[in-house]
PDB file of N, CA and C in Angstrom:
ATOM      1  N   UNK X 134      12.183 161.460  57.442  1.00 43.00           N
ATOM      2  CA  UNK X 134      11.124 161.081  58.346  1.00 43.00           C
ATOM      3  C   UNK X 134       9.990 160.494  57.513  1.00 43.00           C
ATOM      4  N   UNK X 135       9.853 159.044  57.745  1.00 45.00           N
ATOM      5  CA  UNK X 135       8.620 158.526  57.057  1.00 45.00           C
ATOM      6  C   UNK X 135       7.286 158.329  57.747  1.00 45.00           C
ATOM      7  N   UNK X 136       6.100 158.080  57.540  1.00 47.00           N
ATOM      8  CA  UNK X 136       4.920 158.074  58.169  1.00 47.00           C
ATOM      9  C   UNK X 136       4.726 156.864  57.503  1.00 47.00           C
ATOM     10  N   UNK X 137       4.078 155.799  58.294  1.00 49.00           N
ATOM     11  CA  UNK X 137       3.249 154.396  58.136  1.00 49.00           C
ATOM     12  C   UNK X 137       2.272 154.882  56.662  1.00 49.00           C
ATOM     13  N   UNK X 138       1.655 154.051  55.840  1.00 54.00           N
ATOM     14  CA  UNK X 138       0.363 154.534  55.231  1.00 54.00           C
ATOM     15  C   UNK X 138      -0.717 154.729  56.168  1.00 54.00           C
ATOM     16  N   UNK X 139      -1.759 155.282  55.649  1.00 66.00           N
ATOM     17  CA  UNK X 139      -3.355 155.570  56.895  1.00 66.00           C
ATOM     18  C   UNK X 139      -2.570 156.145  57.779  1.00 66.00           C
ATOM     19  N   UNK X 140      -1.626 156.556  58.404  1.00 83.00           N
ATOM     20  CA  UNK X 140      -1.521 156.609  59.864  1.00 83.00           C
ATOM     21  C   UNK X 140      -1.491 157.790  59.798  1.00 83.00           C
ATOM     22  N   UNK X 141      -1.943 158.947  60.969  1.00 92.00           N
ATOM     23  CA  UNK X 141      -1.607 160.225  61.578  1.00 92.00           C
ATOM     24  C   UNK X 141      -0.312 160.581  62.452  1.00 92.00           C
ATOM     25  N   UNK X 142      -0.044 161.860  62.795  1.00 94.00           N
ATOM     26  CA  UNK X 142       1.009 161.841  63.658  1.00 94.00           C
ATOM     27  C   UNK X 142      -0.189 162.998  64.323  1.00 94.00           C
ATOM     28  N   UNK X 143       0.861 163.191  65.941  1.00 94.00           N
ATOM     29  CA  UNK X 143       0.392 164.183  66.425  1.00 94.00           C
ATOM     30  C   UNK X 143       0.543 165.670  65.998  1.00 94.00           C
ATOM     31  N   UNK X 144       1.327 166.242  64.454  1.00 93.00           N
ATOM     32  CA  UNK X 144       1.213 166.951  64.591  1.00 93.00           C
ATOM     33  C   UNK X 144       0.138 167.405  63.245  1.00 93.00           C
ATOM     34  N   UNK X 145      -0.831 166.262  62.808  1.00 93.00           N
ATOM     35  CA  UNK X 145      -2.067 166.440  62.285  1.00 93.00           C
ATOM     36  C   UNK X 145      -2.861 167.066  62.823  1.00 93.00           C
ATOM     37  N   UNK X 146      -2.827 167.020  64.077  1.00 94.00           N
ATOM     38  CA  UNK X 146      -4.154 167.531  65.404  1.00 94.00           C
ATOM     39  C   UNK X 146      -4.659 168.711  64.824  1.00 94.00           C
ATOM     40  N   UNK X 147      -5.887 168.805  65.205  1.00 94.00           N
ATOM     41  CA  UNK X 147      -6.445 170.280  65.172  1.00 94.00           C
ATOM     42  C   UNK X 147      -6.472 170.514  66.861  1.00 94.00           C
ATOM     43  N   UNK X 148      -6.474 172.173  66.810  1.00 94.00           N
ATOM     44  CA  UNK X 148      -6.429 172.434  68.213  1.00 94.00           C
ATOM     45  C   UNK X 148      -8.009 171.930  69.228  1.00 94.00           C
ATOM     46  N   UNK X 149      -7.564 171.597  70.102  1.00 93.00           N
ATOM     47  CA  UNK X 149      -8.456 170.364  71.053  1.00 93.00           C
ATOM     48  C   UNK X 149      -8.794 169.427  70.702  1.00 93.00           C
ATOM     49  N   UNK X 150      -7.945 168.575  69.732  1.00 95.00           N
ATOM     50  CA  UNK X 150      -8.215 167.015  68.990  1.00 95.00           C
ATOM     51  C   UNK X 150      -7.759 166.080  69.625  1.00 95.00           C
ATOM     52  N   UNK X 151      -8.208 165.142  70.282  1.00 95.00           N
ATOM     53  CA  UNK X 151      -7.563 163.940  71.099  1.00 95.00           C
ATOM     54  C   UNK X 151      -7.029 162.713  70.156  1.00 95.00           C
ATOM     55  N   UNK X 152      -6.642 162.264  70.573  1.00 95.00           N
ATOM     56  CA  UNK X 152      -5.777 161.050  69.759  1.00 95.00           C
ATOM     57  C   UNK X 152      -5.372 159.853  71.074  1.00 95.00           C
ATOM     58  N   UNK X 153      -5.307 158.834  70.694  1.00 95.00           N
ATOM     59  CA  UNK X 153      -4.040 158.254  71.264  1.00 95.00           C
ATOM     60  C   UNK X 153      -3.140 157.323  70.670  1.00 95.00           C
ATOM     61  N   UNK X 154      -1.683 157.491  71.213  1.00 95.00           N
ATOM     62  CA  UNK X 154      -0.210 157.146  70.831  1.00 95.00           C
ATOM     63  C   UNK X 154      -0.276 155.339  69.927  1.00 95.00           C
ATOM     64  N   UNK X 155      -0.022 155.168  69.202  1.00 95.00           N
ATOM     65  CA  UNK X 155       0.273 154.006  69.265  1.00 95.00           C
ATOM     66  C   UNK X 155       1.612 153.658  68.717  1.00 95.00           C
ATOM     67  N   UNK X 156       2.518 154.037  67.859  1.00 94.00           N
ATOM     68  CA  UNK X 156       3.978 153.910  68.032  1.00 94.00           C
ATOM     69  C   UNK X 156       4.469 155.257  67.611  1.00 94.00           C
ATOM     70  N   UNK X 157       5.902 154.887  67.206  1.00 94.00           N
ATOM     71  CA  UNK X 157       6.721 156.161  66.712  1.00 94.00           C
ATOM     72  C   UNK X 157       7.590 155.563  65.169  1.00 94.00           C
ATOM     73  N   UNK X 158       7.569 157.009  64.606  1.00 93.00           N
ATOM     74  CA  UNK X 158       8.456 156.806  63.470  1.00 93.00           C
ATOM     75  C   UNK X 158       9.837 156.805  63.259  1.00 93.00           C
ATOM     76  N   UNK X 159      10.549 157.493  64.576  1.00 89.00           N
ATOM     77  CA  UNK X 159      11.731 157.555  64.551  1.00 89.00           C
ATOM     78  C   UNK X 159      12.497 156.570  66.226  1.00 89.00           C
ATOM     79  N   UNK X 160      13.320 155.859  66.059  1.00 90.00           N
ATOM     80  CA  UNK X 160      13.515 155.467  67.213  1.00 90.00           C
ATOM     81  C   UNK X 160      14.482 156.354  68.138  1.00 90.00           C
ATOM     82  N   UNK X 161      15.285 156.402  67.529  1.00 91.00           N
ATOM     83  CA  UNK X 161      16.231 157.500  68.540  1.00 91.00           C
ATOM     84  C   UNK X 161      15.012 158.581  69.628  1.00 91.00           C
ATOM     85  N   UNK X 162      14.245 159.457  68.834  1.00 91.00           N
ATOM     86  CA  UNK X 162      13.451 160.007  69.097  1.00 91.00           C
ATOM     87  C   UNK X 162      12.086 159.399  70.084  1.00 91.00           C
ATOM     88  N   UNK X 163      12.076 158.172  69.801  1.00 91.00           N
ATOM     89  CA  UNK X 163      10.999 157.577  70.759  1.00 91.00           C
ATOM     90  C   UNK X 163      11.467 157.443  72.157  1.00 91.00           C
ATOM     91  N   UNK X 164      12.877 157.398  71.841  1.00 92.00           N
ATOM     92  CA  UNK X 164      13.654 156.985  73.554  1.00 92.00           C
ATOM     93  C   UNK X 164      13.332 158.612  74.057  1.00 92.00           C
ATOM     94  N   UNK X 165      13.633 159.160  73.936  1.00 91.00           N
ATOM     95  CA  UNK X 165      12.818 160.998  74.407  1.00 91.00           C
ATOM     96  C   UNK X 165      11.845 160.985  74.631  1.00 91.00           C
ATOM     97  N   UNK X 166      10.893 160.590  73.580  1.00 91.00           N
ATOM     98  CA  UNK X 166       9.684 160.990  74.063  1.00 91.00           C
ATOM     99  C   UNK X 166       8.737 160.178  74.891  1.00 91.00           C
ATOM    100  N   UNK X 167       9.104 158.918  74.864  1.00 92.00           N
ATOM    101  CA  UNK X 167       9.067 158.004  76.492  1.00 92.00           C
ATOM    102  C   UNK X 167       9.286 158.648  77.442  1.00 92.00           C
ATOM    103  N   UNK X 168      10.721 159.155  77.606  1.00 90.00           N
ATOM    104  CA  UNK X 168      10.977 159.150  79.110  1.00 90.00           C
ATOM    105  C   UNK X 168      10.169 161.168  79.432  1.00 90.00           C
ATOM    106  N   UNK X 169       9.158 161.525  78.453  1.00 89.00           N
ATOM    107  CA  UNK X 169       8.371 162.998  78.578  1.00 89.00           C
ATOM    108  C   UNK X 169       7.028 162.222  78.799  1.00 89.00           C
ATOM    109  N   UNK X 170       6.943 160.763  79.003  1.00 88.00           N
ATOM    110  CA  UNK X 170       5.626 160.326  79.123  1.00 88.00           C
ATOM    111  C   UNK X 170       4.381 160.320  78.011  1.00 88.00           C
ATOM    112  N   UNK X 171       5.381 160.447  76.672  1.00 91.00           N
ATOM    113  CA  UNK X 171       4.327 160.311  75.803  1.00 91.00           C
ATOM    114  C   UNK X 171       4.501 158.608  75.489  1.00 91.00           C
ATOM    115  N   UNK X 172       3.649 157.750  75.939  1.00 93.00           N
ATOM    116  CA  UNK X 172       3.614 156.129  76.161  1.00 93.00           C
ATOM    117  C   UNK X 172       2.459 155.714  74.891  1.00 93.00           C
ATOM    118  N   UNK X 173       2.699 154.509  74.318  1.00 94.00           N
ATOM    119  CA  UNK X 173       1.636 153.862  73.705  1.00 94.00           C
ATOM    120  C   UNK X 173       0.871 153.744  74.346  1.00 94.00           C
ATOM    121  N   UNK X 174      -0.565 154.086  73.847  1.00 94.00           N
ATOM    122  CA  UNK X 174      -2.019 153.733  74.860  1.00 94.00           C
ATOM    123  C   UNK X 174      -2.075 154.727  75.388  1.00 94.00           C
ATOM    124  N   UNK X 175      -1.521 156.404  75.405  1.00 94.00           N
ATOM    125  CA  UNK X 175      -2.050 157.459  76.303  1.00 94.00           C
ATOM    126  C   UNK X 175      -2.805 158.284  75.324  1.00 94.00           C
ATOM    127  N   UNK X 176      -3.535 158.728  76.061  1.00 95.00           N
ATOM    128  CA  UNK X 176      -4.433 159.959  75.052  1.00 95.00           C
ATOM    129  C   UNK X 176      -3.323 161.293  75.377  1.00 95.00           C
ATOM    130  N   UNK X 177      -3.798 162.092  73.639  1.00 95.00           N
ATOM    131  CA  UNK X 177      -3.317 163.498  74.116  1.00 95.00           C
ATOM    132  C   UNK X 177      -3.791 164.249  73.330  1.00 95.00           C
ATOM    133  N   UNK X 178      -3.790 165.446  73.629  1.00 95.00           N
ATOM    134  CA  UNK X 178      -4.848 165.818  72.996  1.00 95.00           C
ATOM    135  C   UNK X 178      -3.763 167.636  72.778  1.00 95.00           C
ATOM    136  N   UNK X 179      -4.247 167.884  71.608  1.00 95.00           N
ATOM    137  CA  UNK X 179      -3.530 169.456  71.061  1.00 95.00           C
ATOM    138  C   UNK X 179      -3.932 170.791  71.790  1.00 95.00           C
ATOM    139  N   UNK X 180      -3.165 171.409  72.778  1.00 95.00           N
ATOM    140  CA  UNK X 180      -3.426 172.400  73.676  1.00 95.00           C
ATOM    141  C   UNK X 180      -3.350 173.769  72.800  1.00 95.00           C
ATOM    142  N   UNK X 181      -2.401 173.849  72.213  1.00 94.00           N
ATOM    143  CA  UNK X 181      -2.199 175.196  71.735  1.00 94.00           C
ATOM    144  C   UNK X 181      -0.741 175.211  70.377  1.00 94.00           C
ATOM    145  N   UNK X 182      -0.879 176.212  69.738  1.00 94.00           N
ATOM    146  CA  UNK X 182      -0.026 176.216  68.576  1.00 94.00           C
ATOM    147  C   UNK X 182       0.967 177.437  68.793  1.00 94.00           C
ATOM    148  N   UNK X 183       1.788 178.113  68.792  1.00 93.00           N
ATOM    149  CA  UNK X 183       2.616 178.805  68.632  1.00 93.00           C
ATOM    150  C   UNK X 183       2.210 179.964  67.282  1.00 93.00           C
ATOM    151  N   UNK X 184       2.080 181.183  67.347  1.00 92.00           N
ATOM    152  CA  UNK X 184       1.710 181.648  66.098  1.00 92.00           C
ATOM    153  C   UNK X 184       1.668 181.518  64.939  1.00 92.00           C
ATOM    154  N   UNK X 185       3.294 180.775  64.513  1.00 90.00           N
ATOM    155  CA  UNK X 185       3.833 180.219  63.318  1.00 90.00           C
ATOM    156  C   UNK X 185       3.776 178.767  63.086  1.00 90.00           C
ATOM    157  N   UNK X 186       2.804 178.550  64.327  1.00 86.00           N
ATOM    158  CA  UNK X 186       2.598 177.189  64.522  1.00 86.00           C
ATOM    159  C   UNK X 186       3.952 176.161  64.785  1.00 86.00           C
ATOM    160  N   UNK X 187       4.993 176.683  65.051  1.00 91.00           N
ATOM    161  CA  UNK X 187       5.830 175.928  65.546  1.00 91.00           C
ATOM    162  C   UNK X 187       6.407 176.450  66.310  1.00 91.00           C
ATOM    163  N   UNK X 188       6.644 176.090  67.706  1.00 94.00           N
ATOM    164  CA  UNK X 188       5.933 174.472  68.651  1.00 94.00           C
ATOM    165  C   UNK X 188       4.817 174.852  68.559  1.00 94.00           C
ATOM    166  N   UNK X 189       4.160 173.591  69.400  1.00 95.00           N
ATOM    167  CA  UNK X 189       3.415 173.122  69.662  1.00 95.00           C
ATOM    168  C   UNK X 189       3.131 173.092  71.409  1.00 95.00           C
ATOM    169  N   UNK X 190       1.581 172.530  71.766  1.00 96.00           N
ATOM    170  CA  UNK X 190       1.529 172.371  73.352  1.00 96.00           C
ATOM    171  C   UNK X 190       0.979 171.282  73.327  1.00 96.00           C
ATOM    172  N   UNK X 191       0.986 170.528  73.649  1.00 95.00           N
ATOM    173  CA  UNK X 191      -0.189 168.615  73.937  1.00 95.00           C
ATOM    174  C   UNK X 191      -0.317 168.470  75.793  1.00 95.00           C
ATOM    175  N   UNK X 192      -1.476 168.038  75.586  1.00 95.00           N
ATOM    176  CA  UNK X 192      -2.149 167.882  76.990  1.00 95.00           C
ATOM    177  C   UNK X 192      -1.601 166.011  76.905  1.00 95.00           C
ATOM    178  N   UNK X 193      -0.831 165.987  77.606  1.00 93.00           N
ATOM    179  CA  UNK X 193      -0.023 164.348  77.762  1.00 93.00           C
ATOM    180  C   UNK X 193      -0.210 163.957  79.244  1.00 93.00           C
ATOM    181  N   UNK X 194      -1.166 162.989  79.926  1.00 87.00           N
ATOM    182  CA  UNK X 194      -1.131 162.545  81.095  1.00 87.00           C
ATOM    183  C   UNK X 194      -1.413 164.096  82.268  1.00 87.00           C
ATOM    184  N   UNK X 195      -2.505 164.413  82.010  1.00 89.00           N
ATOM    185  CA  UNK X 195      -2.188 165.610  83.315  1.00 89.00           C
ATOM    186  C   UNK X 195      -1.296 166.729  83.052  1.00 89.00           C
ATOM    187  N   UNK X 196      -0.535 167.001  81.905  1.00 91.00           N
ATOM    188  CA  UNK X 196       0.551 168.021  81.838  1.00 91.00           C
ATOM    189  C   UNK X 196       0.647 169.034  80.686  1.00 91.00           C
ATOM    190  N   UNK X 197       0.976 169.741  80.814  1.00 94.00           N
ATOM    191  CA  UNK X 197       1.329 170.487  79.319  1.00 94.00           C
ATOM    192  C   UNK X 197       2.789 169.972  78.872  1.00 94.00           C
ATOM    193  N   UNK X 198       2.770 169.659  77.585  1.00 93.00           N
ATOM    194  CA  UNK X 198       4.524 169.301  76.773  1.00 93.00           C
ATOM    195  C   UNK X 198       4.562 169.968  75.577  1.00 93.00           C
ATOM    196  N   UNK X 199       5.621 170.642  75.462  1.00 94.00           N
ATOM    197  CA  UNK X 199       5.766 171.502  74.188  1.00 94.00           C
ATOM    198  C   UNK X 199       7.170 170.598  73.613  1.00 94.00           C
ATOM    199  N   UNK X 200       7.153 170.938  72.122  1.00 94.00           N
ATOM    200  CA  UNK X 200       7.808 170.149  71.174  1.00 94.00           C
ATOM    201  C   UNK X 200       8.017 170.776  69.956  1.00 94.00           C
ATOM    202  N   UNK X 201       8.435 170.739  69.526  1.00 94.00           N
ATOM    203  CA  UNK X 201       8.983 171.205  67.991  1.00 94.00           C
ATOM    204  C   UNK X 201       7.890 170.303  66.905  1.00 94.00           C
ATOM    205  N   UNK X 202       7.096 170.642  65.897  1.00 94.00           N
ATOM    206  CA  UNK X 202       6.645 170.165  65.206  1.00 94.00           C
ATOM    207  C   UNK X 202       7.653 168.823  64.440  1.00 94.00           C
ATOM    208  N   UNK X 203       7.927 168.683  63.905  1.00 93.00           N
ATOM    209  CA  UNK X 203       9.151 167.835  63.574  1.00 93.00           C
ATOM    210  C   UNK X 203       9.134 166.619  64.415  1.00 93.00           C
ATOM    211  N   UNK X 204       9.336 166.869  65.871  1.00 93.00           N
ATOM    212  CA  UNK X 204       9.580 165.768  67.264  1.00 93.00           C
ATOM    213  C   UNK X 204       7.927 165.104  67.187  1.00 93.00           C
ATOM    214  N   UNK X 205       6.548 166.263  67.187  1.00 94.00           N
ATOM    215  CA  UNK X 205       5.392 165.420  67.295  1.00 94.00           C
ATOM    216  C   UNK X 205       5.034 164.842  65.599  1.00 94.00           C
ATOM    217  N   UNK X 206       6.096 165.131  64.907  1.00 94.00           N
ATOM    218  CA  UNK X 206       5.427 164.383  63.382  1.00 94.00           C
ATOM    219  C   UNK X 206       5.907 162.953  63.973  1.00 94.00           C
ATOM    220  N   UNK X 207       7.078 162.516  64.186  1.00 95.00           N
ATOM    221  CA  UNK X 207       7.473 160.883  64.843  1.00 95.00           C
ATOM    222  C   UNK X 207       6.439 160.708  65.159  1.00 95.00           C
ATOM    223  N   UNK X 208       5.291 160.543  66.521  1.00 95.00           N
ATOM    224  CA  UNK X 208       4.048 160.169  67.567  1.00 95.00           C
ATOM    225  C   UNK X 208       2.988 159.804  66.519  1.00 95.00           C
ATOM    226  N   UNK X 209       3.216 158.656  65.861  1.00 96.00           N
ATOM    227  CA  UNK X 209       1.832 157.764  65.630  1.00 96.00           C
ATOM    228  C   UNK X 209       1.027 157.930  66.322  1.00 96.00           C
ATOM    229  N   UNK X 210      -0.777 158.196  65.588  1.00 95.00           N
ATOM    230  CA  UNK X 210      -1.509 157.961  66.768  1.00 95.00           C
ATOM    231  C   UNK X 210      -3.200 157.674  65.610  1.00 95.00           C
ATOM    232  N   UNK X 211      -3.971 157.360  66.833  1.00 89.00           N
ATOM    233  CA  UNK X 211      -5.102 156.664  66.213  1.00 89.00           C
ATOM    234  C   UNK X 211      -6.061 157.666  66.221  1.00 89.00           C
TER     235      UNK X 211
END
């Protein structure tokens, strides 16, 4: 799994950090996380961490989405 240079992923967030999407690092994985509504151009913002910190919770469009740390390292974001 590679990361752009400068770039963040979502699972940089600190808890209640907003961001928004602008691509992905993995493609297989982007086709998933499209069709969970995580879209280029949406804000989301870090709901909650899991004790061991893995998963994760992201506030995506109105919703709660949980994910495996790993799945939100792919989610480029600004």
């Amino acid at each position: 799994m590679t990361r752009k240079a400068g770039k963040r992923s979502v699972a940089d967030l600190k808890l209640g950090e907003k961001a928004v999407i602008q691509s992905f690092s993995d493609q297989w994985m982007s086709l998933k996380l499209l069709e969970m509504g995580c879209l280029p151009g949406t804000e989301v913002s870090l709901h909650c961490k899991a004790p061991l910190g893995d998963p994760i919770c992201l506030n995506v469009s109105g919703y709660c989405l949980s994910m495996r740390k790993s799945e939100a390292a792919t989610i480029l974001v600004e």
